[in-house]
Coordinates of C-alpha atoms in Angstrom, one line a residue:
M343 CA 36.0 23.0 -52.6
K344 CA 34.5 24.7 -49.4
K345 CA 31.1 23.5 -50.5
I346 CA 32.3 19.6 -50.0
G347 CA 34.2 20.5 -47.2
I348 CA 31.6 21.2 -45.1
T349 CA 29.5 18.8 -46.6
I350 CA 32.1 15.9 -45.2
I351 CA 31.9 17.8 -41.5
V352 CA 27.8 17.5 -41.2
I353 CA 27.8 13.9 -43.0
L354 CA 31.1 13.2 -39.5
L355 CA 28.8 15.1 -37.2
I356 CA 25.5 12.8 -38.2
V357 CA 27.9 10.0 -37.9
A358 CA 29.3 11.0 -34.3
L359 CA 25.7 11.2 -33.3
A360 CA 24.3 8.2 -34.7
G361 CA 27.0 6.7 -33.0
C362 CA 26.2 8.8 -30.0
Q363 CA 22.7 7.6 -29.8
A364 CA 23.2 4.0 -29.8
Q365 CA 25.9 4.1 -27.3
D366 CA 22.8 5.4 -25.0
K367 CA 20.2 3.1 -26.2
E368 CA 22.6 0.8 -25.6
A369 CA 23.1 2.0 -21.8
S370 CA 19.4 1.6 -21.2
A371 CA 19.0 -1.8 -22.6
V372 CA 19.7 -3.6 -19.1
V373 CA 18.2 -3.3 -15.8
N374 CA 20.5 -4.3 -12.6
I375 CA 18.2 -6.0 -9.7
Y376 CA 18.8 -6.3 -6.3
T377 CA 16.3 -9.3 -4.9
D378 CA 16.1 -11.5 -2.1
R379 CA 14.0 -13.8 -4.1
H380 CA 15.5 -17.3 -5.2
Y381 CA 13.1 -18.8 -7.6
D382 CA 13.7 -20.3 -10.8
T383 CA 10.1 -19.0 -12.0
D384 CA 11.6 -14.7 -11.6
Q385 CA 14.7 -16.1 -13.7
A386 CA 12.1 -17.7 -15.8
L387 CA 10.3 -14.0 -16.2
Y388 CA 13.4 -12.3 -17.1
D389 CA 14.8 -13.9 -19.5
Q390 CA 11.0 -13.6 -20.8
F391 CA 11.3 -10.2 -20.5
T392 CA 14.7 -9.6 -22.3
E393 CA 13.7 -11.5 -25.0
E394 CA 10.8 -9.7 -25.7
T395 CA 12.3 -6.2 -25.2
G396 CA 16.1 -6.9 -25.7
I397 CA 16.7 -5.3 -22.0
Q398 CA 19.2 -7.0 -20.5
V399 CA 18.4 -7.7 -16.6
N400 CA 20.9 -8.6 -14.7
V401 CA 20.5 -10.2 -10.9
V402 CA 22.1 -10.3 -7.7
K403 CA 20.7 -12.3 -5.1
A404 CA 21.4 -12.1 -1.2
G405 CA 19.4 -11.4 1.6
S406 CA 17.5 -8.9 2.1
D407 CA 18.7 -6.9 5.2
E408 CA 22.3 -7.3 3.4
L409 CA 20.8 -5.7 0.0
I410 CA 19.3 -2.9 1.1
E411 CA 22.3 -1.6 3.7
R412 CA 24.6 -2.2 0.5
L413 CA 22.5 -0.1 -1.5
A414 CA 22.9 2.5 0.8
S415 CA 26.2 1.9 1.3
E416 CA 26.4 2.0 -2.7
G417 CA 25.0 6.1 -2.9
E418 CA 24.9 7.5 -6.3
A419 CA 27.4 5.2 -7.1
T420 CA 25.0 2.2 -7.0
E421 CA 24.7 0.4 -10.6
V422 CA 21.2 -0.8 -9.4
D423 CA 18.1 -0.2 -11.1
L424 CA 14.9 -2.3 -8.8
M425 CA 14.7 -3.5 -5.6
I426 CA 12.9 -6.4 -5.4
T427 CA 11.8 -8.3 -1.6
S428 CA 9.9 -10.5 0.0
D429 CA 7.6 -8.6 2.5
A430 CA 6.3 -5.0 2.8
G431 CA 7.9 -4.2 6.0
R432 CA 11.1 -4.2 4.4
L433 CA 10.1 -1.8 1.4
V434 CA 9.0 0.4 4.2
R435 CA 12.7 -0.4 6.0
A436 CA 14.1 1.0 2.3
Q437 CA 11.9 3.5 1.8
N438 CA 12.6 5.1 4.9
K439 CA 15.9 4.9 4.5
N440 CA 15.3 7.7 1.5
L441 CA 16.3 4.6 -1.5
L442 CA 13.9 4.5 -3.6
Q443 CA 12.0 6.7 -6.0
P444 CA 8.9 7.4 -7.2
I445 CA 7.5 4.5 -10.1
T446 CA 6.4 6.5 -13.3
S447 CA 4.4 3.9 -14.7
N448 CA 1.0 4.3 -14.9
K449 CA 0.2 1.0 -16.5
V450 CA 2.1 -0.2 -13.3
K451 CA -0.6 1.6 -11.3
E452 CA -3.8 0.5 -13.0
N453 CA -1.7 -3.3 -13.1
V454 CA -2.4 -3.2 -8.8
P455 CA -4.9 -2.3 -6.7
E456 CA -4.2 0.9 -4.5
Q457 CA -4.0 -1.2 -1.5
L458 CA -1.0 -2.7 -2.5
R459 CA 0.8 -0.1 -3.8
E460 CA 2.9 2.5 -1.5
K461 CA 0.7 5.7 -1.4
D462 CA 3.6 8.2 -3.5
S463 CA 3.9 4.6 -5.1
N464 CA 7.5 4.1 -4.3
W465 CA 7.0 0.4 -4.4
T466 CA 4.2 -1.6 -5.4
A467 CA 3.3 -5.5 -4.7
L468 CA 4.6 -8.1 -7.5
T469 CA 2.9 -11.5 -5.8
M470 CA 0.7 -11.6 -2.5
R471 CA 1.0 -14.7 -0.2
A472 CA -1.6 -14.9 3.3
R473 CA -0.1 -16.4 6.3
V474 CA -2.4 -18.7 7.7
I475 CA -3.5 -21.7 10.0
V476 CA -2.9 -25.0 8.9
Y477 CA -3.9 -27.6 10.9
A478 CA -3.3 -31.9 11.3
R479 CA -6.4 -33.0 9.6
D480 CA -6.4 -36.1 11.7
R481 CA -6.9 -34.1 15.0
I482 CA -8.3 -30.7 14.3
S483 CA -11.4 -29.8 13.2
P484 CA -11.5 -26.8 10.9
D485 CA -15.1 -26.0 13.0
D486 CA -12.6 -25.8 16.0
L487 CA -11.0 -22.8 14.5
S488 CA -11.9 -19.2 14.0
T489 CA -9.5 -15.9 14.4
Y490 CA -5.3 -15.2 15.2
E491 CA -7.1 -13.6 18.1
A492 CA -8.5 -17.0 19.3
L493 CA -5.3 -18.9 19.0
T494 CA -4.5 -18.0 22.7
E495 CA -7.2 -20.0 24.1
P496 CA -6.0 -22.4 26.9
K497 CA -7.6 -25.7 24.7
W498 CA -4.7 -24.8 22.4
K499 CA -1.9 -24.7 25.1
G500 CA 1.0 -27.1 23.9
K501 CA -0.5 -26.9 20.4
L502 CA 0.6 -24.3 18.6
L503 CA 3.8 -24.1 15.9
V504 CA 5.5 -21.1 14.8
R505 CA 9.0 -19.2 13.6
S506 CA 10.7 -17.1 15.7
A507 CA 10.3 -13.6 16.6
S508 CA 12.9 -12.6 14.3
N509 CA 11.1 -13.8 11.3
I510 CA 10.1 -10.5 9.3
Y511 CA 6.5 -12.5 8.5
N512 CA 5.6 -12.9 11.8
Q513 CA 6.5 -9.5 12.1
S514 CA 4.3 -8.0 10.0
L515 CA 1.6 -10.4 11.0
L516 CA 1.9 -8.4 14.5
A517 CA 2.1 -5.4 13.2
S518 CA -1.4 -5.1 11.8
L519 CA -2.9 -6.9 14.4
I520 CA -1.3 -3.2 16.1
A521 CA -3.1 -1.5 13.3
L522 CA -6.4 -3.8 14.2
N523 CA -6.5 -3.8 17.7
G524 CA -4.1 -1.4 19.1
E525 CA -0.7 -1.9 21.0
R526 CA -2.2 -3.5 24.4
Q527 CA -4.2 -6.4 22.9
A528 CA -1.5 -7.2 20.8
Q529 CA 1.1 -7.6 23.0
E530 CA -1.9 -9.8 24.9
W531 CA -2.2 -11.8 21.7
A532 CA 2.0 -12.0 22.2
E533 CA 2.4 -13.3 25.6
G534 CA -1.3 -15.6 24.5
L535 CA 1.1 -17.2 22.0
V536 CA 3.8 -17.8 23.6
E537 CA 1.8 -19.9 26.8
N538 CA 0.2 -22.5 23.8
M539 CA 3.4 -23.2 21.8
A540 CA 4.6 -26.5 21.2
R541 CA 8.0 -25.9 21.3
T542 CA 10.6 -22.9 21.3
P543 CA 10.5 -21.4 17.7
E544 CA 12.7 -22.8 15.2
G545 CA 13.0 -23.3 11.2
N546 CA 11.2 -22.0 8.7
D547 CA 7.4 -22.7 7.6
R548 CA 8.2 -26.2 5.9
D549 CA 9.5 -27.1 9.0
Q550 CA 6.6 -26.0 11.0
M551 CA 4.4 -28.1 8.9
K552 CA 6.5 -31.5 9.2
A553 CA 6.6 -30.7 13.2
L554 CA 3.1 -30.6 12.8
V555 CA 2.5 -33.8 10.7
A556 CA 4.9 -35.5 13.3
G557 CA 2.4 -34.5 16.0
E558 CA 5.2 -31.9 17.7
G559 CA 1.7 -29.8 18.1
D560 CA -1.7 -29.2 15.9
L561 CA -1.4 -25.4 14.8
A562 CA 1.2 -24.1 12.7
I563 CA 0.5 -20.5 11.3
V564 CA 2.4 -20.3 7.6
N565 CA 2.3 -18.4 4.8
T566 CA 0.2 -20.0 1.4
Y567 CA 2.9 -20.4 -0.9
Y568 CA 5.0 -23.0 0.9
V569 CA 2.0 -25.2 1.4
G570 CA 2.0 -24.8 -2.6
K571 CA 5.7 -25.4 -2.6
M572 CA 5.4 -28.5 -0.7
L573 CA 2.7 -30.2 -2.5
N574 CA 4.7 -29.4 -6.1
S575 CA 7.9 -30.4 -4.2
S576 CA 10.6 -33.2 -5.8
D577 CA 10.6 -34.5 -2.2
P578 CA 8.5 -37.5 -1.3
Y579 CA 8.3 -36.6 2.2
E580 CA 7.3 -33.0 1.7
V581 CA 4.3 -33.8 -0.7
E582 CA 3.0 -36.5 2.3
V583 CA 3.3 -33.5 4.7
A584 CA 1.4 -31.1 2.9
E585 CA -0.9 -34.0 1.7
Q586 CA -1.9 -34.6 5.8
I587 CA -2.9 -30.7 6.5
G588 CA -5.7 -28.7 6.2
I589 CA -5.6 -24.9 5.6
F590 CA -7.8 -22.1 7.4
F591 CA -8.1 -18.5 6.9
P592 CA -8.8 -16.9 10.2
N593 CA -10.7 -13.9 10.8
Q594 CA -13.2 -14.1 8.0
K595 CA -16.0 -13.2 10.1
T596 CA -13.9 -9.8 11.6
T597 CA -11.1 -8.6 10.1
G598 CA -10.1 -10.7 7.2
T599 CA -6.5 -12.8 6.7
H600 CA -3.5 -11.2 6.9
I601 CA -1.8 -10.9 3.8
N602 CA 2.0 -9.9 2.7
I603 CA 3.4 -9.3 -0.8
S604 CA 6.7 -9.6 -2.5
G605 CA 7.2 -6.1 -3.9
A606 CA 9.6 -3.8 -6.2
G607 CA 10.7 -0.1 -6.1
V608 CA 12.8 1.6 -8.8
T609 CA 16.1 3.1 -6.6
R610 CA 16.8 6.6 -5.7
F611 CA 19.7 6.5 -7.9
A612 CA 18.8 4.3 -10.7
K613 CA 20.9 5.1 -14.4
H614 CA 18.2 2.9 -16.3
A615 CA 14.5 3.7 -14.4
D616 CA 13.0 4.0 -17.4
A617 CA 14.0 0.2 -18.3
A618 CA 13.0 -0.5 -14.7
N619 CA 9.7 0.8 -14.9
Q620 CA 9.4 -1.2 -18.2
L621 CA 9.7 -4.1 -16.6
L622 CA 7.5 -3.8 -13.9
E623 CA 5.1 -3.1 -16.4
F624 CA 6.0 -6.6 -17.2
L625 CA 6.2 -8.5 -13.8
T626 CA 2.7 -6.9 -12.8
G627 CA 0.9 -7.3 -16.5
E628 CA -1.2 -10.5 -17.3
G629 CA 1.3 -13.0 -18.3
A630 CA 3.8 -12.8 -15.5
Q631 CA 1.2 -12.9 -13.0
A632 CA -0.5 -15.5 -14.1
D633 CA 3.2 -17.1 -14.2
Y634 CA 4.1 -16.5 -10.4
A635 CA 0.7 -18.1 -9.7
N636 CA 0.8 -20.9 -11.6
A637 CA 4.3 -22.0 -11.0
N638 CA 4.8 -20.1 -8.1
Y639 CA 1.7 -20.4 -5.9
E640 CA 1.5 -17.1 -5.3
Y641 CA -1.9 -15.4 -5.6
P642 CA -1.9 -12.7 -8.5
V643 CA -1.7 -8.9 -7.5
N644 CA -3.2 -7.7 -10.6
P645 CA -7.3 -8.7 -10.6
K646 CA -7.6 -9.3 -14.1
V647 CA -5.7 -13.1 -13.0
A648 CA -7.3 -15.5 -11.8
A649 CA -5.3 -17.5 -9.4
S650 CA -4.2 -20.9 -10.4
D651 CA -6.4 -24.1 -9.9
L652 CA -4.2 -25.0 -6.4
L653 CA -4.8 -21.5 -5.0
D654 CA -8.7 -22.0 -6.0
S655 CA -9.0 -25.3 -4.2
W656 CA -8.5 -23.4 -1.4
G657 CA -11.5 -21.2 -1.3
E658 CA -12.0 -17.7 -1.7
F659 CA -11.1 -15.6 1.3
S660 CA -11.9 -12.0 2.9
R661 CA -8.3 -10.1 3.6
Q662 CA -7.3 -8.0 5.6
E663 CA -8.0 -4.1 4.5
L664 CA -5.2 -2.5 5.4
S665 CA -2.5 0.0 3.9
L666 CA 0.7 -2.2 3.8
S667 CA 2.6 0.2 4.6
V668 CA 1.5 0.2 8.1
L669 CA 3.0 -3.0 8.2
G670 CA 6.6 -1.5 8.2
E671 CA 5.5 1.7 10.5
N672 CA 5.0 -0.5 13.2
N673 CA 7.7 -3.3 12.5
S674 CA 10.1 -1.2 15.6
T675 CA 6.7 -1.8 17.6
A676 CA 6.4 -5.4 17.0
V677 CA 9.9 -6.2 17.6
K678 CA 9.6 -4.5 20.6
I679 CA 6.2 -6.5 21.9
F680 CA 7.8 -10.0 21.0
N681 CA 11.0 -9.0 23.1
T682 CA 8.6 -8.0 25.9
A683 CA 6.0 -11.3 25.6
N684 CA 9.5 -13.6 25.6
W685 CA 9.2 -14.8 21.8
Q686 CA 12.2 -16.4 21.3

Protein backbone atom coordinates (compact mmCIF):
# COMPACT_ATOMS: atom_id res chain seq x y z
CA MET A 1 0.00 0.00 0.00
CA LYS A 2 2.84 2.32 0.92
CA LYS A 3 4.52 1.58 -2.45
CA ILE A 4 1.33 2.48 -4.33
CA GLY A 5 1.12 5.77 -2.45
CA ILE A 6 4.67 6.73 -3.37
CA THR A 7 3.98 5.88 -7.02
CA ILE A 8 0.91 8.13 -7.06
CA ILE A 9 2.90 11.02 -5.56
CA VAL A 10 5.62 10.62 -8.19
CA ILE A 11 3.05 10.63 -10.97
CA LEU A 12 1.43 13.78 -9.58
CA LEU A 13 4.82 15.50 -9.41
CA ILE A 14 5.56 14.57 -13.01
CA VAL A 15 2.18 15.91 -14.12
CA ALA A 16 2.71 19.11 -12.14
CA LEU A 17 6.20 19.58 -13.61
CA ALA A 18 4.91 18.98 -17.12
CA GLY A 19 2.23 21.57 -16.48
CA CYS A 20 4.79 24.11 -15.31
CA GLN A 21 6.96 23.45 -18.38
CA ALA A 22 3.95 23.87 -20.64
CA GLN A 23 3.12 27.17 -18.94
CA ASP A 24 6.73 28.37 -19.32
CA LYS A 25 6.72 27.38 -22.98
CA GLU A 26 3.42 29.15 -23.52
CA ALA A 27 4.72 32.26 -21.76
CA SER A 28 7.87 32.31 -23.91
CA ALA A 29 5.92 31.84 -27.15
CA VAL A 30 5.35 35.56 -27.59
CA VAL A 31 7.27 38.71 -28.53
CA ASN A 32 5.80 42.10 -27.62
CA ILE A 33 7.01 44.96 -29.82
CA TYR A 34 7.01 48.74 -29.67
CA THR A 35 7.51 50.15 -33.18
CA ASP A 36 7.18 53.45 -35.04
CA ARG A 37 7.13 51.64 -38.39
CA HIS A 38 3.73 51.41 -40.06
CA TYR A 39 4.28 49.27 -43.13
CA ASP A 40 2.21 46.31 -44.30
CA THR A 41 5.48 44.54 -45.05
CA ASP A 42 6.36 44.44 -41.36
CA GLN A 43 3.06 42.85 -40.29
CA ALA A 44 3.32 40.28 -43.06
CA LEU A 45 6.77 39.31 -41.78
CA TYR A 46 5.53 39.04 -38.19
CA ASP A 47 2.71 36.79 -39.38
CA GLN A 48 5.15 34.62 -41.30
CA PHE A 49 7.40 34.36 -38.23
CA THR A 50 4.43 33.23 -36.11
CA GLU A 51 3.45 30.66 -38.72
CA GLU A 52 6.98 29.23 -38.84
CA THR A 53 7.75 29.26 -35.10
CA GLY A 54 4.46 29.36 -33.23
CA ILE A 55 5.67 32.49 -31.44
CA GLN A 56 2.96 35.17 -31.29
CA VAL A 57 4.01 38.73 -32.15
CA ASN A 58 2.08 41.56 -30.50
CA VAL A 59 2.65 45.08 -31.84
CA VAL A 60 2.07 48.55 -30.40
CA LYS A 61 2.62 51.42 -32.86
CA ALA A 62 3.22 55.06 -31.99
CA GLY A 63 5.76 57.83 -32.50
CA SER A 64 9.33 56.85 -31.62
CA ASP A 65 9.90 59.46 -28.93
CA GLU A 66 6.57 58.58 -27.30
CA LEU A 67 7.47 54.88 -27.27
CA ILE A 68 10.91 55.54 -25.80
CA GLU A 69 9.36 57.60 -23.00
CA ARG A 70 6.71 54.92 -22.35
CA LEU A 71 9.38 52.24 -22.16
CA ALA A 72 11.38 54.37 -19.72
CA SER A 73 8.38 55.03 -17.50
CA GLU A 74 7.37 51.34 -17.44
CA GLY A 75 10.77 50.26 -16.11
CA GLU A 76 10.98 46.66 -14.88
CA ALA A 77 7.22 46.26 -15.23
CA THR A 78 7.29 46.57 -19.00
CA GLU A 79 5.89 43.75 -21.11
CA VAL A 80 7.79 44.97 -24.17
CA ASP A 81 10.56 42.74 -25.50
CA LEU A 82 11.68 44.50 -28.68
CA MET A 83 11.99 48.17 -29.66
CA ILE A 84 11.93 48.85 -33.42
CA THR A 85 12.40 52.36 -34.78
CA SER A 86 13.65 54.25 -37.81
CA ASP A 87 16.95 56.12 -37.56
CA ALA A 88 20.04 55.15 -35.61
CA GLY A 89 19.80 58.39 -33.64
CA ARG A 90 16.63 57.15 -31.94
CA LEU A 91 18.20 53.79 -31.12
CA VAL A 92 21.13 55.59 -29.52
CA ARG A 93 18.60 57.70 -27.59
CA ALA A 94 17.00 54.52 -26.20
CA GLN A 95 20.43 53.04 -25.46
CA ASN A 96 21.52 56.18 -23.59
CA LYS A 97 18.43 55.86 -21.40
CA ASN A 98 19.58 52.33 -20.51
CA LEU A 99 16.49 50.79 -22.08
CA LEU A 100 18.23 48.07 -24.11
CA GLN A 101 20.26 44.92 -23.45
CA PRO A 102 22.81 43.27 -25.76
CA ILE A 103 21.49 41.04 -28.53
CA THR A 104 22.82 37.55 -27.76
CA SER A 105 22.21 35.87 -31.10
CA ASN A 106 25.39 35.08 -33.03
CA LYS A 107 23.21 34.56 -36.10
CA VAL A 108 22.20 38.24 -36.05
CA LYS A 109 25.88 39.19 -35.90
CA GLU A 110 26.53 36.93 -38.90
CA ASN A 111 23.63 38.47 -40.82
CA VAL A 112 24.44 42.15 -40.22
CA PRO A 113 27.82 43.82 -40.93
CA GLU A 114 29.59 45.40 -37.97
CA GLN A 115 29.08 48.97 -39.22
CA LEU A 116 25.31 48.46 -39.04
CA ARG A 117 25.32 47.15 -35.46
CA GLU A 118 26.05 48.89 -32.18
CA LYS A 119 29.53 47.85 -31.03
CA ASP A 120 28.20 46.10 -27.91
CA SER A 121 25.20 44.70 -29.82
CA ASN A 122 22.66 46.90 -28.02
CA TRP A 123 20.87 47.31 -31.36
CA THR A 124 21.10 46.16 -34.95
CA ALA A 125 19.98 47.48 -38.31
CA LEU A 126 17.06 45.77 -40.04
CA THR A 127 16.92 47.87 -43.21
CA MET A 128 18.94 50.63 -44.79
CA ARG A 129 18.07 53.74 -46.81
CA ALA A 130 20.17 56.44 -48.48
CA ARG A 131 19.51 60.17 -48.08
CA VAL A 132 20.01 61.45 -51.61
CA ILE A 133 19.57 64.51 -53.78
CA VAL A 134 16.64 64.32 -56.20
CA TYR A 135 16.33 66.76 -59.07
CA ALA A 136 13.87 67.92 -61.70
CA ARG A 137 14.97 66.04 -64.80
CA ASP A 138 13.58 68.68 -67.15
CA ARG A 139 15.62 71.46 -65.56
CA ILE A 140 18.73 70.02 -63.93
CA SER A 141 21.56 67.86 -65.26
CA PRO A 142 23.12 65.36 -62.84
CA ASP A 143 26.47 66.64 -64.15
CA ASP A 144 25.79 69.81 -62.15
CA LEU A 145 25.63 67.85 -58.88
CA SER A 146 28.46 66.48 -56.75
CA THR A 147 28.25 66.64 -52.93
CA TYR A 148 26.04 67.65 -50.02
CA GLU A 149 28.56 70.40 -49.36
CA ALA A 150 28.18 71.78 -52.90
CA LEU A 151 24.49 72.45 -52.29
CA THR A 152 25.59 75.65 -50.54
CA GLU A 153 26.96 77.10 -53.80
CA PRO A 154 25.33 80.37 -54.93
CA LYS A 155 23.99 78.76 -58.14
CA TRP A 156 21.44 76.85 -56.03
CA LYS A 157 20.04 79.93 -54.26
CA GLY A 158 16.25 79.66 -54.00
CA LYS A 159 16.23 76.16 -55.52
CA LEU A 160 16.56 73.74 -52.61
CA LEU A 161 13.68 71.90 -50.90
CA VAL A 162 14.15 70.04 -47.62
CA ARG A 163 12.26 69.06 -44.48
CA SER A 164 12.41 70.94 -41.21
CA ALA A 165 15.24 70.89 -38.68
CA SER A 166 13.10 68.85 -36.29
CA ASN A 167 13.17 65.90 -38.68
CA ILE A 168 15.47 63.14 -37.39
CA TYR A 169 16.66 62.27 -40.92
CA ASN A 170 18.09 65.79 -41.35
CA GLN A 171 19.53 65.74 -37.84
CA SER A 172 21.36 62.49 -38.60
CA LEU A 173 22.61 63.81 -41.95
CA LEU A 174 24.07 66.85 -40.19
CA ALA A 175 25.45 64.62 -37.41
CA SER A 176 27.36 62.67 -40.04
CA LEU A 177 28.77 65.88 -41.55
CA ILE A 178 29.91 66.98 -38.07
CA ALA A 179 31.82 63.72 -37.75
CA LEU A 180 33.34 63.99 -41.23
CA ASN A 181 34.02 67.72 -41.56
CA GLY A 182 34.02 69.14 -38.04
CA GLU A 183 31.55 71.36 -36.21
CA ARG A 184 32.60 74.64 -37.83
CA GLN A 185 32.16 73.38 -41.40
CA ALA A 186 28.89 71.72 -40.44
CA GLN A 187 27.67 75.06 -39.12
CA GLU A 188 28.68 76.79 -42.39
CA TRP A 189 26.92 74.05 -44.36
CA ALA A 190 23.66 74.46 -42.47
CA GLU A 191 23.77 78.23 -42.88
CA GLY A 192 24.52 77.85 -46.60
CA LEU A 193 21.58 75.52 -47.11
CA VAL A 194 19.23 77.91 -45.34
CA GLU A 195 20.44 80.62 -47.74
CA ASN A 196 19.57 78.41 -50.72
CA MET A 197 16.18 77.12 -49.59
CA ALA A 198 13.30 77.64 -51.99
CA ARG A 199 10.85 78.03 -49.10
CA THR A 200 10.55 77.67 -45.36
CA PRO A 201 10.77 73.91 -44.68
CA GLU A 202 7.42 72.15 -44.54
CA GLY A 203 5.99 68.68 -45.14
CA ASN A 204 7.60 65.26 -45.45
CA ASP A 205 9.91 63.80 -48.09
CA ARG A 206 7.02 63.12 -50.47
CA ASP A 207 5.94 66.76 -50.16
CA GLN A 208 9.44 67.92 -51.15
CA MET A 209 9.23 65.89 -54.37
CA LYS A 210 5.74 67.17 -55.15
CA ALA A 211 6.91 70.76 -54.64
CA LEU A 212 9.91 70.09 -56.86
CA VAL A 213 7.77 68.87 -59.76
CA ALA A 214 5.39 71.79 -59.18
CA GLY A 215 8.33 74.12 -59.80
CA GLU A 216 8.84 75.47 -56.29
CA GLY A 217 12.45 74.30 -56.40
CA ASP A 218 14.85 72.29 -58.53
CA LEU A 219 16.50 70.03 -55.94
CA ALA A 220 15.38 68.19 -52.82
CA ILE A 221 16.98 66.02 -50.13
CA VAL A 222 14.97 62.83 -49.51
CA ASN A 223 15.29 59.19 -48.48
CA THR A 224 15.42 56.67 -51.32
CA TYR A 225 12.57 54.46 -50.15
CA TYR A 226 10.13 57.36 -50.43
CA VAL A 227 10.91 57.49 -54.16
CA GLY A 228 10.14 53.78 -54.41
CA LYS A 229 6.93 54.24 -52.45
CA MET A 230 5.77 56.99 -54.81
CA LEU A 231 6.71 55.10 -57.98
CA ASN A 232 4.52 52.22 -56.75
CA SER A 233 1.81 54.33 -55.16
CA SER A 234 -1.92 53.74 -55.66
CA ASP A 235 -2.17 57.51 -56.15
CA PRO A 236 -1.58 58.27 -59.87
CA TYR A 237 -0.34 61.77 -59.03
CA GLU A 238 2.43 60.40 -56.80
CA VAL A 239 3.53 58.08 -59.61
CA GLU A 240 3.51 60.98 -62.05
CA VAL A 241 5.66 63.05 -59.69
CA ALA A 242 8.19 60.29 -59.02
CA GLU A 243 8.60 59.62 -62.74
CA GLN A 244 9.73 63.22 -63.30
CA ILE A 245 12.61 63.25 -60.86
CA GLY A 246 16.14 61.91 -61.02
CA ILE A 247 18.11 60.37 -58.15
CA PHE A 248 21.68 61.45 -57.42
CA PHE A 249 23.95 59.78 -54.86
CA PRO A 250 26.18 62.60 -53.54
CA ASN A 251 29.80 62.47 -52.36
CA GLN A 252 30.75 59.46 -54.48
CA LYS A 253 34.28 60.79 -54.97
CA THR A 254 34.71 61.88 -51.36
CA THR A 255 33.06 60.51 -48.20
CA GLY A 256 30.14 58.55 -49.65
CA THR A 257 26.40 59.03 -49.50
CA HIS A 258 24.76 59.32 -46.09
CA ILE A 259 22.85 56.20 -45.06
CA ASN A 260 20.58 55.50 -42.14
CA ILE A 261 18.64 52.52 -40.89
CA SER A 262 15.56 51.14 -39.32
CA GLY A 263 16.75 48.99 -36.45
CA ALA A 264 15.82 47.10 -33.33
CA GLY A 265 17.03 46.38 -29.81
CA VAL A 266 15.96 43.90 -27.14
CA THR A 267 14.58 45.85 -24.20
CA ARG A 268 16.46 45.82 -20.91
CA PHE A 269 13.66 44.14 -18.95
CA ALA A 270 12.38 41.87 -21.73
CA LYS A 271 10.38 38.93 -20.39
CA HIS A 272 10.90 37.00 -23.64
CA ALA A 273 14.44 37.88 -24.66
CA ASP A 274 15.10 34.50 -26.32
CA ALA A 275 12.03 34.84 -28.52
CA ALA A 276 13.02 38.45 -29.32
CA ASN A 277 16.47 37.27 -30.43
CA GLN A 278 14.80 34.60 -32.53
CA LEU A 279 12.64 37.22 -34.23
CA LEU A 280 15.72 39.34 -34.96
CA GLU A 281 17.38 36.31 -36.57
CA PHE A 282 14.32 35.95 -38.78
CA LEU A 283 14.11 39.67 -39.70
CA THR A 284 17.81 39.84 -40.64
CA GLY A 285 17.65 36.53 -42.50
CA GLU A 286 17.66 36.26 -46.27
CA GLY A 287 13.91 35.79 -46.76
CA ALA A 288 12.79 38.79 -44.69
CA GLN A 289 15.55 40.96 -46.10
CA ALA A 290 14.37 40.24 -49.65
CA ASP A 291 10.82 41.18 -48.65
CA TYR A 292 11.97 44.50 -47.16
CA ALA A 293 13.80 45.27 -50.42
CA ASN A 294 11.06 44.21 -52.84
CA ALA A 295 7.98 45.41 -50.99
CA ASN A 296 9.24 48.43 -49.07
CA TYR A 297 12.11 49.59 -51.31
CA GLU A 298 14.65 49.58 -48.48
CA TYR A 299 18.19 48.33 -48.99
CA PRO A 300 18.90 44.96 -47.34
CA VAL A 301 21.45 44.98 -44.51
CA ASN A 302 22.28 41.30 -45.00
CA PRO A 303 25.04 41.30 -47.64
CA LYS A 304 23.86 37.90 -48.94
CA VAL A 305 20.65 39.52 -50.19
CA ALA A 306 20.56 41.49 -53.43
CA ALA A 307 18.74 44.79 -53.70
CA SER A 308 15.45 44.77 -55.61
CA ASP A 309 15.33 45.46 -59.35
CA LEU A 310 14.10 49.01 -58.67
CA LEU A 311 16.93 49.75 -56.24
CA ASP A 312 19.41 48.22 -58.69
CA SER A 313 18.08 50.48 -61.44
CA TRP A 314 19.28 53.49 -59.44
CA GLY A 315 22.83 52.17 -59.56
CA GLU A 316 25.44 51.15 -57.02
CA PHE A 317 26.85 53.75 -54.69
CA SER A 318 29.53 54.25 -52.08
CA ARG A 319 28.20 55.02 -48.64
CA GLN A 320 29.58 56.80 -45.60
CA GLU A 321 31.64 54.36 -43.57
CA LEU A 322 30.94 56.02 -40.21
CA SER A 323 29.78 54.03 -37.22
CA LEU A 324 26.05 54.72 -37.04
CA SER A 325 26.37 55.34 -33.30
CA VAL A 326 27.99 58.65 -34.26
CA LEU A 327 24.61 59.84 -35.55
CA GLY A 328 23.17 59.62 -32.05
CA GLU A 329 26.29 60.93 -30.32
CA ASN A 330 26.28 64.09 -32.49
CA ASN A 331 22.51 64.60 -32.42
CA SER A 332 22.41 67.32 -29.77
CA THR A 333 25.18 69.26 -31.54
CA ALA A 334 23.28 68.95 -34.81
CA VAL A 335 20.12 70.34 -33.22
CA LYS A 336 22.12 73.25 -31.75
CA ILE A 337 23.62 74.03 -35.16
CA PHE A 338 20.22 73.96 -36.84
CA ASN A 339 18.93 76.44 -34.26
CA THR A 340 21.81 78.88 -34.70
CA ALA A 341 21.57 78.54 -38.49
CA ASN A 342 17.86 79.44 -38.27
CA TRP A 343 16.86 76.26 -40.11
CA GLN A 344 13.14 76.17 -39.32
